[in-house]
């Protein structure tokens, strides 16, 4: 894997906020920095809005992995890999994201510019609570190791 | 108060005999009650709390609050802090204006329904916008540790001074962006603008020695010149029944704040390079054409870039990036120039430095009445017998010209037309 990583740059984007289950994207990103942050071809960004901040840092021809909390009707703590080009994702209302720029809009923009990385992965964890509590709910906390293992396996 | 508004805006107009009888821009976002939340908080907590009001202009909220407290406490943090706060603010103008021009406003002028659609034909322009915005974020991060809700600013100065290495690396990138920023002014000037002139007072801070950001008196182009602590004697905020956004008026009149108002009042304070570039284009200032706001934003991007470079070229790592603060009882007033216009704060503080009450008047609230006035003018000029789809598009363009914090949320403006 190391050889591939040095040849192909991977950008891992943790999305969310410091609150409740919404912090799963940040927390997973921080854990990955600790575990695989030494790999030279992997970069990390933690941000609280889905667009703009990461758009200028995409690795050409590489891979981008988004990590975020999600609400899709599944059981809380469910770890899913989402196809950003799916119809289900297209129906996601923009108002769920800060300032109306959701991941899909941002990816559309990057695609129009011809800067889209070859591989885009979106990893989500179904949230249990979306409030201003500091900690993760038990179900999301339990899902964290599975999420991390899946993401590490997903790095090309 | 109207701070950052997400959700849908709605516009209701009644038309009788080809004239608008009533027009209401309705904002549904419930009040966020930040002012109430600040009561009982120590002055040291305020900058970090108010920065959460807006993810696009947190620096402005921090600066208005910090300047208010320092004025009351009689603190002079010195020239290093003063200069670096200006650089910090330059970052916010760069970030916010670049986002607005390229992702929100330009598609309107070029006939696209979104930035991704525009990117296919204007990829270089979009890339330029993202690059300039990213530079703005880098500047905010330099002093604030992060670009959204930065944490480096405090009453008395900054928590720490950036390293020479970080400053030099960023300086290199800022210098490289100068040709792009200069070209942006000419590019915005070549967009097609309706020829129009509306009557409105421009209001902004003015400072005798510099283009306004952090300090100065409030001025209008109709003779107002007051210290910021006199704001409440001249400006009045009113609740309207149909919207959660307050409407602020100047002696009963709608008025404009923001880049066009700022440049109308302070053109002479721009750097010579910016003025020379503007002299070569068809758009000139002062201007009463609201569509020229996008050119004013481009001019401020070029200004902010030159100003940040000028100040960082003299940078040294300060051993004392902040001064000691002793609170005092009294009323604190702060007003700085957010990307969207003058942002006024007032706090009543007890002797321990605890906030007793707070009042924040953001630029979007100040522009509400002006937006409604402009919508009435523009839609009548467009022709009220136009299909509702055309009226809706025109209304969205008018609203986006002001870059209100609702601009993102009003891409799908819900328009109700009653033809009486």
Coordinates of C-alpha atoms in Angstrom, one line a residue, chain B:
Chain B
X1 CA -31.5 40.8 14.5
X2 CA -30.8 39.3 11.2
X3 CA -27.4 37.6 11.2
X4 CA -26.7 34.7 9.0
X5 CA -29.9 33.4 7.5
X6 CA -30.3 30.0 6.0
X7 CA -33.5 28.7 4.6
X8 CA -35.7 30.2 2.0
X9 CA -36.5 33.8 1.4
X10 CA -39.9 34.7 -0.1
X11 CA -41.0 37.8 -1.9
X12 CA -44.6 38.8 -2.1
X13 CA -45.7 41.6 -4.4
X14 CA -49.1 43.0 -5.2
X15 CA -49.5 44.7 -8.6
X16 CA -52.3 47.1 -9.4
X17 CA -52.5 49.0 -12.7
X18 CA -48.9 48.0 -13.6
X19 CA -47.6 49.5 -10.4
X20 CA -46.3 47.7 -7.3
X21 CA -48.8 48.3 -4.5
X22 CA -47.0 46.3 -1.9
X23 CA -43.7 44.5 -1.7
X24 CA -42.5 42.3 1.2
X25 CA -39.2 40.5 1.4
X26 CA -40.0 37.8 3.9
X27 CA -37.2 36.1 5.9
X28 CA -38.4 33.2 8.0
X29 CA -35.3 32.3 9.9
X30 CA -36.2 32.4 13.6
X31 CA -34.2 35.0 15.8
X32 CA -31.0 33.5 17.1
X33 CA -31.0 35.7 20.2
X34 CA -27.2 36.2 20.2
X35 CA -27.5 39.4 22.1
X36 CA -29.4 37.7 24.9
X37 CA -26.9 34.9 24.9
X38 CA -24.1 37.4 25.6
X39 CA -25.6 38.7 28.8
X40 CA -23.7 37.5 31.8
X41 CA -20.7 36.6 29.8
X42 CA -17.2 38.0 30.5
X43 CA -15.8 40.4 27.9
X44 CA -13.1 37.8 27.1
X45 CA -15.7 35.3 25.9
X46 CA -17.5 37.7 23.6
X47 CA -15.1 37.6 20.5
X48 CA -15.4 33.8 20.3
X49 CA -19.2 33.9 20.8
X50 CA -19.9 36.6 18.2
X51 CA -17.7 35.0 15.6
X52 CA -20.3 32.2 15.5
X53 CA -22.9 34.6 14.1
X54 CA -21.4 34.3 10.7
X55 CA -19.2 31.6 9.1
X56 CA -18.3 33.9 6.2
X57 CA -17.4 37.1 8.2
X58 CA -16.4 36.0 11.7
X59 CA -13.4 38.4 11.7
X60 CA -15.8 41.4 11.4
X61 CA -17.8 40.3 14.4
X62 CA -14.7 39.7 16.4
X63 CA -13.2 43.1 15.4
X64 CA -16.3 45.1 16.2
X65 CA -16.6 43.6 19.6
X66 CA -12.9 43.9 20.4
X67 CA -12.6 47.5 19.4
X68 CA -15.7 48.3 21.4
X69 CA -14.1 46.9 24.6
X70 CA -10.7 48.4 24.0
X71 CA -12.3 51.8 23.5
X72 CA -14.2 51.6 26.8
X73 CA -11.2 50.2 28.7
X74 CA -8.9 52.8 27.3
X75 CA -6.5 50.3 25.7
X76 CA -4.0 51.0 22.9
X77 CA -2.6 47.6 21.8
X78 CA 0.0 49.4 19.7
X79 CA 0.9 49.6 16.0
X80 CA 1.9 45.9 15.6
X81 CA -1.6 44.7 16.6
X82 CA -3.3 47.5 14.7
X83 CA -1.5 46.5 11.5
X84 CA -2.0 42.8 11.9
X85 CA -5.7 43.3 12.6
X86 CA -5.8 45.1 9.3
X87 CA -4.2 42.1 7.6
X88 CA -6.6 39.8 9.3
X89 CA -9.5 41.9 8.0
X90 CA -7.9 41.9 4.5
X91 CA -8.2 38.1 4.6
X92 CA -11.9 38.3 5.3
X93 CA -12.6 40.7 2.5
X94 CA -10.6 38.5 0.1
X95 CA -12.4 35.4 1.1
X96 CA -15.9 36.8 1.2
X97 CA -15.8 39.0 -1.9
X98 CA -14.2 36.2 -4.0
X99 CA -16.9 33.8 -3.0
X100 CA -19.6 36.3 -3.8
X101 CA -18.2 37.5 -7.2
X102 CA -17.4 34.1 -8.6
X103 CA -19.9 31.7 -7.1
X104 CA -23.0 33.9 -6.4
X105 CA -23.0 37.0 -8.6
X106 CA -21.1 36.2 -11.8
X107 CA -23.5 33.4 -12.9
X108 CA -26.3 36.0 -12.8
X109 CA -24.4 38.4 -15.1
X110 CA -23.3 35.7 -17.5
X111 CA -26.7 34.0 -17.8
X112 CA -25.9 30.8 -16.0
X113 CA -28.1 29.2 -13.3
X114 CA -25.2 28.1 -11.2
X115 CA -21.4 28.3 -10.7
X116 CA -20.9 24.7 -12.0
X117 CA -22.7 25.6 -15.2
X118 CA -20.6 28.7 -15.5
X119 CA -17.4 26.8 -14.8
X120 CA -17.7 24.9 -18.1
X121 CA -17.3 28.1 -20.1
X122 CA -15.3 30.2 -17.6
X123 CA -13.0 27.7 -15.9
X124 CA -10.1 30.2 -15.6
X125 CA -12.3 32.8 -14.0
X126 CA -13.7 30.2 -11.5
X127 CA -10.2 29.0 -10.7
X128 CA -9.1 32.5 -10.1
X129 CA -12.0 33.0 -7.7
X130 CA -11.2 29.9 -5.7
X131 CA -7.5 30.8 -5.6
X132 CA -8.3 34.3 -4.2
X133 CA -10.8 32.9 -1.8
X134 CA -8.2 30.4 -0.6
X135 CA -5.7 33.1 -0.1
X136 CA -8.2 35.0 2.1
X137 CA -8.7 31.9 4.2
X138 CA -4.9 31.5 4.5
X139 CA -4.6 35.0 5.9
X140 CA -7.4 34.4 8.4
X141 CA -5.8 31.1 9.4
X142 CA -2.4 32.9 9.8
X143 CA -3.7 34.9 12.7
X144 CA -6.8 32.9 13.8
X145 CA -5.5 29.3 13.6
X146 CA -8.4 28.4 11.4
X147 CA -10.4 30.2 8.7
X148 CA -13.9 29.6 10.0
X149 CA -14.6 30.9 13.5
X150 CA -10.9 31.9 14.0
X151 CA -9.7 31.9 17.6
X152 CA -6.5 34.0 17.6
X153 CA -8.0 37.5 18.2
X154 CA -8.6 38.7 21.7
X155 CA -9.2 42.0 23.5
X156 CA -5.8 43.5 23.8
X157 CA -4.3 41.9 20.6
X158 CA -3.6 38.4 19.3
X159 CA -3.0 35.2 21.4
X160 CA 0.3 34.7 19.5
X161 CA 2.4 36.1 16.6
X162 CA 2.8 34.0 13.4
X163 CA 6.3 32.9 12.6
X164 CA 8.4 34.7 10.0
X165 CA 8.5 31.5 8.0
X166 CA 4.7 31.3 7.8
X167 CA 4.4 35.0 6.9
X168 CA 7.1 34.8 4.2
X169 CA 5.5 31.7 2.6
X170 CA 2.1 33.5 2.4
X171 CA 3.7 36.7 1.2
X172 CA 5.1 34.8 -1.8
X173 CA 1.6 33.6 -2.7
X174 CA 0.0 37.0 -2.2
X175 CA 2.5 38.7 -4.5
X176 CA 1.9 36.0 -7.2
X177 CA -1.9 36.7 -7.1
X178 CA -1.6 40.5 -7.8
X179 CA -2.0 40.2 -11.6
X180 CA -5.1 38.1 -11.1
X181 CA -6.6 40.6 -8.7
X182 CA -5.9 43.4 -11.0
X183 CA -7.4 41.6 -14.0
X184 CA -10.5 40.8 -11.9
X185 CA -11.4 44.5 -11.8
X186 CA -11.4 44.8 -15.6
X187 CA -13.3 41.5 -16.0
X188 CA -16.1 42.6 -13.7
X189 CA -16.3 46.0 -15.5
X190 CA -16.9 44.2 -18.8
X191 CA -20.0 42.4 -17.6
X192 CA -23.2 43.7 -19.0
X193 CA -25.0 46.1 -16.6
X194 CA -28.4 47.6 -17.0
X195 CA -28.0 51.4 -17.1
X196 CA -29.7 52.7 -14.0
X197 CA -29.3 55.2 -11.3
X198 CA -31.1 55.0 -8.0
X199 CA -31.4 57.5 -5.3
X200 CA -30.0 56.2 -2.0
X201 CA -27.6 57.5 0.7
X202 CA -24.3 55.5 1.0
X203 CA -23.1 55.0 4.6
X204 CA -19.7 53.7 5.7
X205 CA -17.0 54.3 8.1
X206 CA -14.4 56.9 7.0
X207 CA -11.0 57.3 8.4
X208 CA -8.8 60.3 7.6
X209 CA -5.7 58.3 6.7
X210 CA -6.8 55.0 5.2
X211 CA -9.5 53.0 3.4
X212 CA -11.8 52.0 6.3
X213 CA -11.7 48.7 8.1
X214 CA -11.4 48.9 11.8
X215 CA -11.6 52.5 12.8
X216 CA -13.3 55.8 11.9
X217 CA -16.5 57.8 12.0
X218 CA -19.7 57.0 10.4
X219 CA -20.3 59.1 7.3
X220 CA -22.9 59.3 4.6
X221 CA -22.7 61.0 1.2
X222 CA -25.6 63.2 2.3
X223 CA -23.7 65.0 5.1
X224 CA -23.9 62.7 8.1
X225 CA -20.6 62.6 10.0
X226 CA -20.9 61.2 13.5
X227 CA -18.7 59.2 16.0
X228 CA -19.9 55.6 16.1
X229 CA -21.3 56.1 19.6
X230 CA -23.9 58.4 18.2
X231 CA -25.4 55.6 15.9
X232 CA -28.6 55.2 17.9
X233 CA -29.4 58.9 17.6
X234 CA -29.6 58.7 13.8
X235 CA -30.3 55.1 12.9
X236 CA -33.4 53.2 14.0
X237 CA -34.1 49.4 13.7
X238 CA -37.8 48.4 13.4
X239 CA -39.5 45.1 13.4
X240 CA -41.8 44.5 10.4
X241 CA -44.7 42.1 10.8
X242 CA -43.9 39.9 7.8
X243 CA -40.2 39.2 8.4
X244 CA -37.8 38.2 11.2
X245 CA -35.2 40.6 9.7
X246 CA -35.2 44.0 11.3
X247 CA -35.2 47.0 9.0
X248 CA -32.8 49.8 9.9
X249 CA -33.3 53.3 8.6
X250 CA -31.2 56.5 8.7
X251 CA -33.5 59.3 9.9
X252 CA -36.4 57.3 8.5
X253 CA -34.7 56.7 5.1
X254 CA -33.5 53.5 3.5
X255 CA -29.7 53.5 3.0
X256 CA -26.9 51.4 1.6
X257 CA -23.9 49.8 3.4
X258 CA -21.3 47.6 1.8
X259 CA -18.6 47.8 -0.8
X260 CA -20.4 50.2 -3.2
X261 CA -21.2 52.5 -0.3
X262 CA -17.7 52.2 1.0
X263 CA -16.0 53.0 -2.3
X264 CA -18.5 55.8 -3.0
X265 CA -17.4 57.5 0.3
X266 CA -13.7 56.5 0.3
X267 CA -12.5 56.3 -3.2
X268 CA -9.6 58.6 -2.6
X269 CA -8.2 56.3 0.1
X270 CA -7.7 53.4 -2.3
X271 CA -4.1 52.5 -3.2
X272 CA -2.8 54.3 -6.3
X273 CA -2.6 51.0 -8.2
X274 CA -6.3 50.3 -7.6
X275 CA -7.3 53.8 -8.7
X276 CA -5.2 53.5 -11.8
X277 CA -6.9 50.3 -12.7
X278 CA -10.3 51.7 -12.1
X279 CA -9.5 54.8 -14.3
X280 CA -9.0 52.5 -17.3
X281 CA -12.5 50.9 -17.0
X282 CA -15.9 52.2 -17.9
X283 CA -17.4 51.9 -14.4
X284 CA -16.5 54.9 -12.3
X285 CA -17.1 55.8 -8.6
X286 CA -19.1 57.2 -6.9
X287 CA -21.9 55.3 -8.6
X288 CA -25.6 55.0 -7.9
X289 CA -25.9 51.9 -10.1
X290 CA -26.3 49.0 -7.7
X291 CA -25.0 46.6 -10.3
X292 CA -21.6 48.2 -9.9
X293 CA -21.3 46.6 -6.5
X294 CA -19.5 43.7 -8.1
X295 CA -16.8 46.0 -9.5
X296 CA -16.5 47.6 -6.0
X297 CA -15.9 44.2 -4.6
X298 CA -13.3 43.4 -7.2
X299 CA -11.6 46.8 -6.4
X300 CA -11.6 45.9 -2.7
X301 CA -10.1 42.5 -3.4
X302 CA -7.2 44.2 -5.2
X303 CA -6.9 46.8 -2.4
X304 CA -6.9 44.1 0.3
X305 CA -4.2 42.1 -1.5
X306 CA -1.9 45.2 -1.8
X307 CA -2.6 46.3 1.7
X308 CA -1.9 42.8 3.2
X309 CA 1.4 42.6 1.2
X310 CA 2.4 46.2 2.3
X311 CA 1.8 45.4 6.0
X312 CA 3.4 41.9 5.9
X313 CA 6.5 43.2 4.2
X314 CA 7.3 45.1 7.4
X315 CA 6.3 42.1 9.6
X316 CA 8.4 41.1 12.6
X317 CA 7.5 38.5 15.3
X318 CA 6.2 40.6 18.1
X319 CA 7.3 39.6 21.6
X320 CA 4.1 41.1 23.0
X321 CA 1.2 40.4 20.5
X322 CA -1.2 41.5 23.2
X323 CA -1.4 44.0 26.1
X324 CA -2.8 43.6 29.5
X325 CA -6.5 44.4 29.9
X326 CA -8.3 45.9 32.9
X327 CA -12.0 46.1 32.5
X328 CA -14.1 49.2 33.2
X329 CA -17.7 49.8 33.7
X330 CA -19.6 51.6 31.0
X331 CA -21.0 51.5 27.4
X332 CA -18.7 50.1 24.7
X333 CA -19.2 50.9 21.1
X334 CA -17.6 49.3 18.1
X335 CA -18.1 49.6 14.4
X336 CA -16.0 48.0 11.7
X337 CA -16.4 47.4 8.0
X338 CA -17.5 43.8 7.4
X339 CA -17.4 42.6 3.8
X340 CA -21.1 43.4 3.6
X341 CA -20.9 46.8 5.3
X342 CA -20.8 48.5 8.6
X343 CA -21.2 46.2 11.6
X344 CA -22.2 48.1 14.7
X345 CA -21.9 46.7 18.3
X346 CA -22.9 48.2 21.6
X347 CA -22.3 46.6 25.0
X348 CA -23.1 47.6 28.6
X349 CA -20.4 46.3 30.8
X350 CA -20.2 46.2 34.6
X351 CA -17.0 46.9 36.6
X352 CA -15.9 43.2 36.4
X353 CA -16.2 43.2 32.6
X354 CA -19.4 41.2 32.5
X355 CA -21.9 42.0 29.7
X356 CA -25.1 43.4 31.0
X357 CA -26.7 43.9 27.6
X358 CA -25.7 43.8 24.0
X359 CA -26.9 45.2 20.7
X360 CA -25.6 44.1 17.3
X361 CA -26.7 45.7 14.1
X362 CA -25.4 43.7 11.1
X363 CA -25.1 45.1 7.6
X364 CA -27.7 42.8 6.2
X365 CA -30.2 44.2 8.6
X366 CA -29.2 47.7 7.5
X367 CA -29.7 46.9 3.8
X368 CA -33.1 45.3 4.2
X369 CA -35.1 48.4 3.5
X370 CA -32.8 49.4 0.6
X371 CA -33.2 45.9 -0.9
X372 CA -37.0 46.3 -0.9
X373 CA -36.7 49.8 -2.4
X374 CA -34.4 48.4 -5.1
X375 CA -36.7 45.4 -5.8
X376 CA -39.6 47.8 -6.3
X377 CA -37.5 50.0 -8.6
X378 CA -36.0 47.2 -10.6
X379 CA -39.1 45.1 -11.1
X380 CA -41.1 48.1 -12.3
X381 CA -38.3 49.0 -14.7
X382 CA -38.2 45.3 -15.9
X383 CA -41.9 45.5 -16.7
X384 CA -44.5 44.1 -14.3
X385 CA -46.3 42.2 -17.1
X386 CA -43.2 40.0 -17.5
X387 CA -43.7 36.3 -16.7
X388 CA -43.3 35.4 -13.1
X389 CA -40.2 33.4 -13.9
X390 CA -38.5 36.5 -15.3
X391 CA -39.6 38.6 -12.3
X392 CA -38.3 35.9 -9.9
X393 CA -34.9 35.8 -11.7
X394 CA -34.6 39.6 -11.7
X395 CA -35.6 39.7 -8.0
X396 CA -32.9 37.1 -7.1
X397 CA -30.3 39.1 -9.0
X398 CA -31.2 42.3 -7.1
X399 CA -31.0 40.5 -3.7
X400 CA -27.7 38.9 -4.6
X401 CA -26.2 42.3 -5.5
X402 CA -26.3 43.2 -1.8
X403 CA -24.5 39.9 -0.9
X404 CA -26.8 39.5 2.1
X405 CA -26.2 36.4 4.2
X406 CA -29.5 35.2 2.7
X407 CA -28.0 35.2 -0.8
X408 CA -27.1 31.5 -0.6
X409 CA -30.6 30.7 0.6
X410 CA -32.4 32.7 -2.0
X411 CA -31.3 30.9 -5.1
X412 CA -34.8 29.5 -5.2
X413 CA -36.8 32.5 -4.2
X414 CA -40.4 31.8 -3.6
X415 CA -42.2 34.6 -5.4
X416 CA -45.9 35.3 -4.9
X417 CA -47.4 37.8 -7.4
X418 CA -50.9 39.1 -6.8
X419 CA -52.2 41.0 -9.9
X420 CA -55.1 43.0 -8.6

